[in-house]
PDB file of C-alpha atoms in Angstrom:
ATOM      1  CA  GLN I   1      86.815   2.366 127.410  1.00 59.00           C
ATOM      2  CA  SER I   2      88.504   3.273 130.671  1.00 69.00           C
ATOM      3  CA  VAL I   3      86.618   2.987 133.959  1.00 87.00           C
ATOM      4  CA  VAL I   4      87.965   6.440 134.781  1.00 94.00           C
ATOM      5  CA  THR I   5      87.734   9.064 132.076  1.00 95.00           C
ATOM      6  CA  GLN I   6      89.727  12.175 131.267  1.00 96.00           C
ATOM      7  CA  PRO I   7      89.457  14.614 128.356  1.00 96.00           C
ATOM      8  CA  PRO I   8      92.079  13.613 125.770  1.00 95.00           C
ATOM      9  CA  SER I   9      93.464  17.107 125.418  1.00 96.00           C
ATOM     10  CA  ALA I  10      93.572  20.545 127.001  1.00 97.00           C
ATOM     11  CA  SER I  11      95.295  23.770 126.074  1.00 96.00           C
ATOM     12  CA  GLU I  12      95.958  27.166 127.572  1.00 96.00           C
ATOM     13  CA  THR I  13      98.364  30.045 127.232  1.00 96.00           C
ATOM     14  CA  PRO I  14     101.370  30.700 129.464  1.00 97.00           C
ATOM     15  CA  GLY I  15     100.570  32.318 132.785  1.00 97.00           C
ATOM     16  CA  GLN I  16      96.962  31.157 132.770  1.00 97.00           C
ATOM     17  CA  ARG I  17      95.227  28.447 134.801  1.00 97.00           C
ATOM     18  CA  VAL I  18      94.000  25.139 133.440  1.00 97.00           C
ATOM     19  CA  THR I  19      92.030  22.339 135.047  1.00 98.00           C
ATOM     20  CA  ILE I  20      92.029  18.696 134.017  1.00 98.00           C
ATOM     21  CA  SER I  21      89.124  16.542 135.078  1.00 97.00           C
ATOM     22  CA  CYS I  22      88.900  12.880 135.997  1.00 97.00           C
ATOM     23  CA  SER I  23      85.487  11.220 136.193  1.00 96.00           C
ATOM     24  CA  GLY I  24      84.808   7.880 137.843  1.00 94.00           C
ATOM     25  CA  SER I  25      82.238   6.112 139.964  1.00 90.00           C
ATOM     26  CA  ASN I  26      81.265   5.119 143.476  1.00 88.00           C
ATOM     27  CA  PHE I  27      83.637   2.151 143.170  1.00 89.00           C
ATOM     28  CA  ASN I  28      86.721   4.298 142.744  1.00 91.00           C
ATOM     29  CA  ILE I  29      86.947   8.075 142.958  1.00 92.00           C
ATOM     30  CA  GLN I  30      84.064   8.439 145.403  1.00 90.00           C
ATOM     31  CA  THR I  31      85.563   5.996 147.863  1.00 90.00           C
ATOM     32  CA  THR I  32      89.339   6.064 147.497  1.00 92.00           C
ATOM     33  CA  PRO I  33      91.874   8.886 147.324  1.00 94.00           C
ATOM     34  CA  ILE I  34      93.123   9.800 143.863  1.00 96.00           C
ATOM     35  CA  SER I  35      96.643  10.517 142.597  1.00 97.00           C
ATOM     36  CA  TRP I  36      97.879  12.482 139.595  1.00 98.00           C
ATOM     37  CA  TYR I  37     100.960  11.923 137.455  1.00 97.00           C
ATOM     38  CA  GLN I  38     102.842  14.029 134.918  1.00 97.00           C
ATOM     39  CA  ARG I  39     104.670  12.429 132.035  1.00 94.00           C
ATOM     40  CA  LEU I  40     106.967  14.772 130.163  1.00 93.00           C
ATOM     41  CA  PRO I  41     107.927  13.736 126.632  1.00 87.00           C
ATOM     42  CA  GLY I  42     110.369  10.852 126.765  1.00 85.00           C
ATOM     43  CA  ALA I  43     110.369  10.693 130.553  1.00 89.00           C
ATOM     44  CA  ALA I  44     108.925   8.412 133.226  1.00 89.00           C
ATOM     45  CA  PRO I  45     105.701   9.402 134.979  1.00 92.00           C
ATOM     46  CA  LYS I  46     106.179  11.636 138.007  1.00 96.00           C
ATOM     47  CA  LEU I  47     103.868  11.798 141.013  1.00 97.00           C
ATOM     48  CA  LEU I  48     102.269  15.259 141.238  1.00 97.00           C
ATOM     49  CA  ILE I  49      99.409  14.814 143.690  1.00 98.00           C
ATOM     50  CA  TYR I  50      98.488  12.027 146.113  1.00 96.00           C
ATOM     51  CA  ASN I  51      95.567  11.537 148.497  1.00 94.00           C
ATOM     52  CA  ASN I  52      93.437  13.908 146.415  1.00 95.00           C
ATOM     53  CA  ASN I  53      95.307  17.116 147.217  1.00 95.00           C
ATOM     54  CA  GLN I  54      98.708  16.410 148.758  1.00 96.00           C
ATOM     55  CA  ARG I  55     101.878  17.453 146.953  1.00 97.00           C
ATOM     56  CA  PRO I  56     105.115  15.470 147.309  1.00 95.00           C
ATOM     57  CA  SER I  57     108.178  17.416 148.280  1.00 94.00           C
ATOM     58  CA  GLY I  58     109.525  19.344 145.315  1.00 94.00           C
ATOM     59  CA  VAL I  59     106.247  19.721 143.411  1.00 97.00           C
ATOM     60  CA  PRO I  60     105.442  23.442 143.023  1.00 96.00           C
ATOM     61  CA  ASP I  61     102.289  24.778 144.647  1.00 96.00           C
ATOM     62  CA  ARG I  62     101.111  25.798 141.171  1.00 97.00           C
ATOM     63  CA  PHE I  63      99.783  22.237 141.045  1.00 98.00           C
ATOM     64  CA  SER I  64      96.721  21.460 143.138  1.00 97.00           C
ATOM     65  CA  GLY I  65      94.160  18.694 143.340  1.00 97.00           C
ATOM     66  CA  SER I  66      90.558  18.462 144.446  1.00 96.00           C
ATOM     67  CA  LYS I  67      87.804  15.881 144.562  1.00 95.00           C
ATOM     68  CA  SER I  68      84.028  15.937 144.830  1.00 93.00           C
ATOM     69  CA  ASP I  69      81.805  12.862 144.761  1.00 93.00           C
ATOM     70  CA  THR I  70      82.806  10.811 141.690  1.00 95.00           C
ATOM     71  CA  ALA I  71      84.996  13.439 140.033  1.00 96.00           C
ATOM     72  CA  ALA I  72      88.416  14.912 140.650  1.00 97.00           C
ATOM     73  CA  SER I  73      90.402  17.775 139.165  1.00 98.00           C
ATOM     74  CA  LEU I  74      93.999  18.782 138.728  1.00 98.00           C
ATOM     75  CA  ALA I  75      94.585  22.511 138.479  1.00 98.00           C
ATOM     76  CA  ILE I  76      97.758  24.098 137.175  1.00 98.00           C
ATOM     77  CA  SER I  77      98.128  27.820 137.668  1.00 97.00           C
ATOM     78  CA  GLY I  78     100.743  30.153 136.231  1.00 97.00           C
ATOM     79  CA  LEU I  79     101.198  27.823 133.257  1.00 97.00           C
ATOM     80  CA  GLN I  80     104.723  27.442 131.927  1.00 96.00           C
ATOM     81  CA  SER I  81     105.952  25.944 128.684  1.00 95.00           C
ATOM     82  CA  GLU I  82     107.603  23.124 130.628  1.00 95.00           C
ATOM     83  CA  ASP I  83     104.170  22.044 131.890  1.00 96.00           C
ATOM     84  CA  GLU I  84     103.427  20.718 128.416  1.00 96.00           C
ATOM     85  CA  ALA I  85     103.018  17.014 129.127  1.00 96.00           C
ATOM     86  CA  ASP I  86     100.567  14.144 129.526  1.00 95.00           C
ATOM     87  CA  TYR I  87      98.653  14.052 132.803  1.00 97.00           C
ATOM     88  CA  PHE I  88      97.093  10.906 134.249  1.00 96.00           C
ATOM     89  CA  CYS I  89      94.822  10.309 137.189  1.00 97.00           C
ATOM     90  CA  ALA I  90      94.907   6.984 139.021  1.00 96.00           C
ATOM     91  CA  VAL I  91      92.757   5.463 141.726  1.00 95.00           C
ATOM     92  CA  TRP I  92      92.086   2.094 143.385  1.00 92.00           C
ATOM     93  CA  ASP I  93      88.854   0.518 142.181  1.00 91.00           C
ATOM     94  CA  ASP I  94      87.041  -1.505 144.844  1.00 88.00           C
ATOM     95  CA  SER I  95      85.042  -3.449 142.263  1.00 90.00           C
ATOM     96  CA  LEU I  96      87.992  -4.435 140.072  1.00 89.00           C
ATOM     97  CA  LYS I  97      90.328  -4.762 143.070  1.00 89.00           C
ATOM     98  CA  GLY I  98      93.039  -2.967 141.187  1.00 91.00           C
ATOM     99  CA  VAL I  99      94.424   0.389 140.130  1.00 94.00           C
ATOM    100  CA  VAL I 100      92.726   2.134 137.243  1.00 95.00           C
ATOM    101  CA  PHE I 101      94.259   4.977 135.275  1.00 96.00           C
ATOM    102  CA  GLY I 102      92.433   7.650 133.384  1.00 96.00           C
ATOM    103  CA  GLY I 103      93.174   7.682 129.676  1.00 93.00           C
ATOM    104  CA  GLY I 104      95.422  10.698 130.071  1.00 95.00           C
ATOM    105  CA  THR I 105      95.140  14.338 129.039  1.00 96.00           C
ATOM    106  CA  LYS I 106      97.678  15.903 126.718  1.00 96.00           C
ATOM    107  CA  LEU I 107      98.257  19.482 127.831  1.00 97.00           C
ATOM    108  CA  SER I 108      99.441  22.003 125.286  1.00 97.00           C
ATOM    109  CA  VAL I 109     100.802  25.342 126.424  1.00 96.00           C
ATOM    110  CA  LEU I 110     100.167  27.590 123.446  1.00 90.00           C
TER     111      LEU I 110
ATOM    112  CA  GLN O   1     117.298   8.576 147.043  1.00 90.00           C
ATOM    113  CA  VAL O   2     115.479   5.489 145.836  1.00 93.00           C
ATOM    114  CA  GLN O   3     115.849   4.676 142.143  1.00 95.00           C
ATOM    115  CA  LEU O   4     114.286   1.948 140.017  1.00 96.00           C
ATOM    116  CA  GLN O   5     115.640   0.556 136.763  1.00 97.00           C
ATOM    117  CA  GLU O   6     113.864  -1.865 134.452  1.00 97.00           C
ATOM    118  CA  SER O   7     115.720  -4.434 132.370  1.00 96.00           C
ATOM    119  CA  GLY O   8     114.427  -6.842 129.792  1.00 94.00           C
ATOM    120  CA  PRO O   9     114.913  -8.485 126.392  1.00 95.00           C
ATOM    121  CA  GLY O  10     113.522  -5.720 124.161  1.00 94.00           C
ATOM    122  CA  LEU O  11     112.025  -8.198 121.716  1.00 97.00           C
ATOM    123  CA  VAL O  12     109.837 -11.210 122.516  1.00 97.00           C
ATOM    124  CA  LYS O  13     108.268 -13.687 120.126  1.00 97.00           C
ATOM    125  CA  PRO O  14     104.503 -14.275 120.151  1.00 97.00           C
ATOM    126  CA  SER O  15     103.324 -17.021 122.527  1.00 97.00           C
ATOM    127  CA  GLN O  16     106.524 -16.766 124.594  1.00 97.00           C
ATOM    128  CA  THR O  17     106.868 -15.484 128.143  1.00 98.00           C
ATOM    129  CA  LEU O  18     108.041 -11.916 128.744  1.00 98.00           C
ATOM    130  CA  SER O  19     110.351 -11.573 131.728  1.00 98.00           C
ATOM    131  CA  LEU O  20     111.312  -8.182 133.145  1.00 98.00           C
ATOM    132  CA  THR O  21     113.342  -7.233 136.191  1.00 98.00           C
ATOM    133  CA  CYS O  22     113.284  -4.042 138.206  1.00 98.00           C
ATOM    134  CA  THR O  23     116.421  -3.295 140.220  1.00 98.00           C
ATOM    135  CA  VAL O  24     115.931  -1.076 143.253  1.00 96.00           C
ATOM    136  CA  SER O  25     118.795   1.069 144.541  1.00 96.00           C
ATOM    137  CA  GLY O  26     118.994   3.452 147.472  1.00 93.00           C
ATOM    138  CA  ASP O  27     116.929   1.318 149.826  1.00 88.00           C
ATOM    139  CA  SER O  28     116.244  -2.305 150.659  1.00 90.00           C
ATOM    140  CA  ILE O  29     113.260  -3.812 148.881  1.00 92.00           C
ATOM    141  CA  SER O  30     112.389  -5.704 152.042  1.00 88.00           C
ATOM    142  CA  SER O  31     112.311  -2.668 154.322  1.00 82.00           C
ATOM    143  CA  GLY O  32     109.200  -0.603 154.839  1.00 77.00           C
ATOM    144  CA  TYR O  33     105.649  -1.289 153.792  1.00 85.00           C
ATOM    145  CA  TYR O  34     105.713  -0.809 150.048  1.00 92.00           C
ATOM    146  CA  TYR O  35     103.988  -2.297 147.061  1.00 94.00           C
ATOM    147  CA  TRP O  36     106.286  -2.933 144.109  1.00 96.00           C
ATOM    148  CA  SER O  37     104.313  -2.425 140.935  1.00 97.00           C
ATOM    149  CA  TRP O  38     104.380  -2.894 137.194  1.00 98.00           C
ATOM    150  CA  ILE O  39     102.600  -0.586 134.743  1.00 97.00           C
ATOM    151  CA  ARG O  40     102.690  -0.451 130.966  1.00 97.00           C
ATOM    152  CA  GLN O  41     101.766   1.940 128.189  1.00 94.00           C
ATOM    153  CA  PRO O  42     101.108   0.724 124.649  1.00 92.00           C
ATOM    154  CA  ALA O  43     101.983   3.246 121.957  1.00 89.00           C
ATOM    155  CA  GLY O  44      99.284   5.871 121.581  1.00 85.00           C
ATOM    156  CA  ARG O  45      97.338   4.641 124.574  1.00 88.00           C
ATOM    157  CA  GLY O  46      97.076   5.328 128.277  1.00 89.00           C
ATOM    158  CA  LEU O  47      98.766   3.743 131.238  1.00 92.00           C
ATOM    159  CA  GLU O  48      97.628   0.276 132.310  1.00 95.00           C
ATOM    160  CA  TRP O  49      98.332  -1.118 135.770  1.00 96.00           C
ATOM    161  CA  ILE O  50      99.591  -4.701 135.588  1.00 98.00           C
ATOM    162  CA  GLY O  51      99.916  -5.624 139.237  1.00 97.00           C
ATOM    163  CA  ARG O  52     101.818  -5.258 142.485  1.00 96.00           C
ATOM    164  CA  ILE O  53     103.573  -7.246 145.165  1.00 95.00           C
ATOM    165  CA  PHE O  54     103.756  -6.243 148.794  1.00 93.00           C
ATOM    166  CA  THR O  55     107.068  -6.278 150.667  1.00 89.00           C
ATOM    167  CA  TYR O  56     105.886  -9.456 152.407  1.00 87.00           C
ATOM    168  CA  GLY O  57     104.805 -11.228 149.208  1.00 88.00           C
ATOM    169  CA  THR O  58     101.067 -10.600 148.787  1.00 92.00           C
ATOM    170  CA  THR O  59     100.137  -9.920 145.159  1.00 95.00           C
ATOM    171  CA  ASN O  60      97.304  -8.170 143.323  1.00 94.00           C
ATOM    172  CA  TYR O  61      96.884  -8.321 139.553  1.00 96.00           C
ATOM    173  CA  ASN O  62      94.852  -6.542 136.899  1.00 95.00           C
ATOM    174  CA  SER O  63      91.876  -8.826 136.389  1.00 93.00           C
ATOM    175  CA  SER O  64      92.255  -8.622 132.604  1.00 93.00           C
ATOM    176  CA  LEU O  65      95.815  -9.989 132.804  1.00 95.00           C
ATOM    177  CA  LYS O  66      95.568 -12.167 135.897  1.00 94.00           C
ATOM    178  CA  SER O  67      95.708 -15.519 134.119  1.00 95.00           C
ATOM    179  CA  ARG O  68      99.023 -14.613 132.446  1.00 97.00           C
ATOM    180  CA  VAL O  69     100.856 -12.531 135.058  1.00 98.00           C
ATOM    181  CA  ALA O  70     103.183 -13.340 137.922  1.00 98.00           C
ATOM    182  CA  ILE O  71     105.134 -10.806 139.982  1.00 97.00           C
ATOM    183  CA  SER O  72     107.821 -11.931 142.398  1.00 96.00           C
ATOM    184  CA  LEU O  73     110.438 -10.525 144.765  1.00 95.00           C
ATOM    185  CA  ASP O  74     114.166 -11.324 144.812  1.00 95.00           C
ATOM    186  CA  THR O  75     115.291  -9.794 148.082  1.00 93.00           C
ATOM    187  CA  SER O  76     118.832 -11.127 147.806  1.00 94.00           C
ATOM    188  CA  ASN O  77     119.387  -9.006 144.681  1.00 96.00           C
ATOM    189  CA  ASN O  78     117.044  -6.175 145.705  1.00 96.00           C
ATOM    190  CA  GLN O  79     114.906  -6.778 142.637  1.00 97.00           C
ATOM    191  CA  PHE O  80     111.377  -7.647 141.689  1.00 97.00           C
ATOM    192  CA  SER O  81     110.232  -9.276 138.474  1.00 98.00           C
ATOM    193  CA  LEU O  82     107.350  -9.558 136.056  1.00 98.00           C
ATOM    194  CA  ASN O  83     106.517 -12.643 134.031  1.00 98.00           C
ATOM    195  CA  LEU O  84     103.812 -12.316 131.380  1.00 98.00           C
ATOM    196  CA  SER O  85     103.032 -15.512 129.518  1.00 97.00           C
ATOM    197  CA  SER O  86     101.543 -16.192 126.076  1.00 97.00           C
ATOM    198  CA  VAL O  87     102.339 -12.730 124.779  1.00 97.00           C
ATOM    199  CA  THR O  88     100.821 -11.279 121.629  1.00 97.00           C
ATOM    200  CA  ALA O  89     101.342  -8.071 119.684  1.00 96.00           C
ATOM    201  CA  ALA O  90      98.870  -6.421 122.071  1.00 95.00           C
ATOM    202  CA  ASP O  91     101.493  -6.731 124.811  1.00 97.00           C
ATOM    203  CA  THR O  92     103.878  -4.449 122.928  1.00 97.00           C
ATOM    204  CA  ALA O  93     104.361  -1.447 125.207  1.00 97.00           C
ATOM    205  CA  VAL O  94     106.703   0.565 127.379  1.00 96.00           C
ATOM    206  CA  TYR O  95     106.861  -1.224 130.715  1.00 97.00           C
ATOM    207  CA  TYR O  96     107.480   0.698 133.937  1.00 97.00           C
ATOM    208  CA  CYS O  97     108.202  -0.467 137.439  1.00 98.00           C
ATOM    209  CA  ALA O  98     107.228   1.707 140.385  1.00 97.00           C
ATOM    210  CA  ARG O  99     107.149   1.830 144.179  1.00 96.00           C
ATOM    211  CA  GLY O 100     103.679   2.021 145.664  1.00 94.00           C
ATOM    212  CA  ASN O 101     102.505   3.428 148.974  1.00 92.00           C
ATOM    213  CA  SER O 102      99.365   2.242 150.685  1.00 90.00           C
ATOM    214  CA  GLY O 103      97.570   3.146 153.863  1.00 85.00           C
ATOM    215  CA  TYR O 104      94.514   4.920 155.198  1.00 83.00           C
ATOM    216  CA  HIS O 105      93.542   8.528 154.615  1.00 79.00           C
ATOM    217  CA  TYR O 106      90.543   9.765 156.611  1.00 80.00           C
ATOM    218  CA  GLY O 107      89.309   6.212 156.840  1.00 81.00           C
ATOM    219  CA  TYR O 108      89.726   5.405 153.151  1.00 81.00           C
ATOM    220  CA  SER O 109      92.375   3.063 151.786  1.00 83.00           C
ATOM    221  CA  TYR O 110      94.773   4.830 149.443  1.00 88.00           C
ATOM    222  CA  PHE O 111      97.413   3.722 146.963  1.00 92.00           C
ATOM    223  CA  TYR O 112      99.803   5.810 144.907  1.00 95.00           C
ATOM    224  CA  MET O 113     103.141   5.289 143.184  1.00 96.00           C
ATOM    225  CA  ASP O 114     105.856   7.735 144.180  1.00 95.00           C
ATOM    226  CA  VAL O 115     109.015   6.444 142.483  1.00 95.00           C
ATOM    227  CA  TRP O 116     109.107   5.195 138.903  1.00 96.00           C
ATOM    228  CA  GLY O 117     111.700   3.658 136.661  1.00 96.00           C
ATOM    229  CA  LYS O 118     112.469   5.227 133.285  1.00 94.00           C
ATOM    230  CA  GLY O 119     110.686   2.422 131.430  1.00 96.00           C
ATOM    231  CA  THR O 120     111.772  -0.211 128.956  1.00 97.00           C
ATOM    232  CA  THR O 121     110.292  -0.838 125.517  1.00 96.00           C
ATOM    233  CA  ILE O 122     109.079  -4.335 124.768  1.00 97.00           C
ATOM    234  CA  THR O 123     108.100  -5.370 121.274  1.00 97.00           C
ATOM    235  CA  VAL O 124     106.279  -8.624 120.598  1.00 97.00           C
ATOM    236  CA  SER O 125     107.062  -9.774 117.097  1.00 95.00           C
ATOM    237  CA  SER O 126     108.242 -12.834 115.270  1.00 94.00           C
TER     238      SER O 126
END
């Protein structure tokens, strides 16, 4: 079982808003900034959010991140069919002294 | 634009050592303050961080793999490599290399990976 947990799946209809959660502990999410990655089918992971809520250049503002205590969320608004992908959170764990990934959430755009 | 490309054998026999190389283009591997990382994803499972090496050679490894892993830099060829010894079927996965950024954000140490390779599939089988 992963140190950082995500729901295995999420679904929503086009145009709507969906949130994906990432739950951790005081050794990771509470104390270090989190990042989020999108992996489209057959593609490499792509950085979506870093330092909890910062977007790299080129990532649409439909994607946003937030964090509170030992949990973090990725929100996607104005859902599009091309958002159908796997989404992973990742964070440094001070206890393990390494990066831990959430198990990933498969997003379906119905 | 920085790009990373993994290369490896595709198939490795059990108990042997897996060796992968990541070739970096668009920038020098020895410039800047980056961590060069390896990550893998077994079929049907999530991403697993393997380890990283800093531009100046410091390494950190996943504690569950630490006894079998070594990551090194080859600055002359602008590459970094992964060696994973005593492989078993459980090491079958897509292996990715990535560039990592580290620093401080509001007093907290951060780490994220902003450039990834496309991944290479490694199968461990006799």
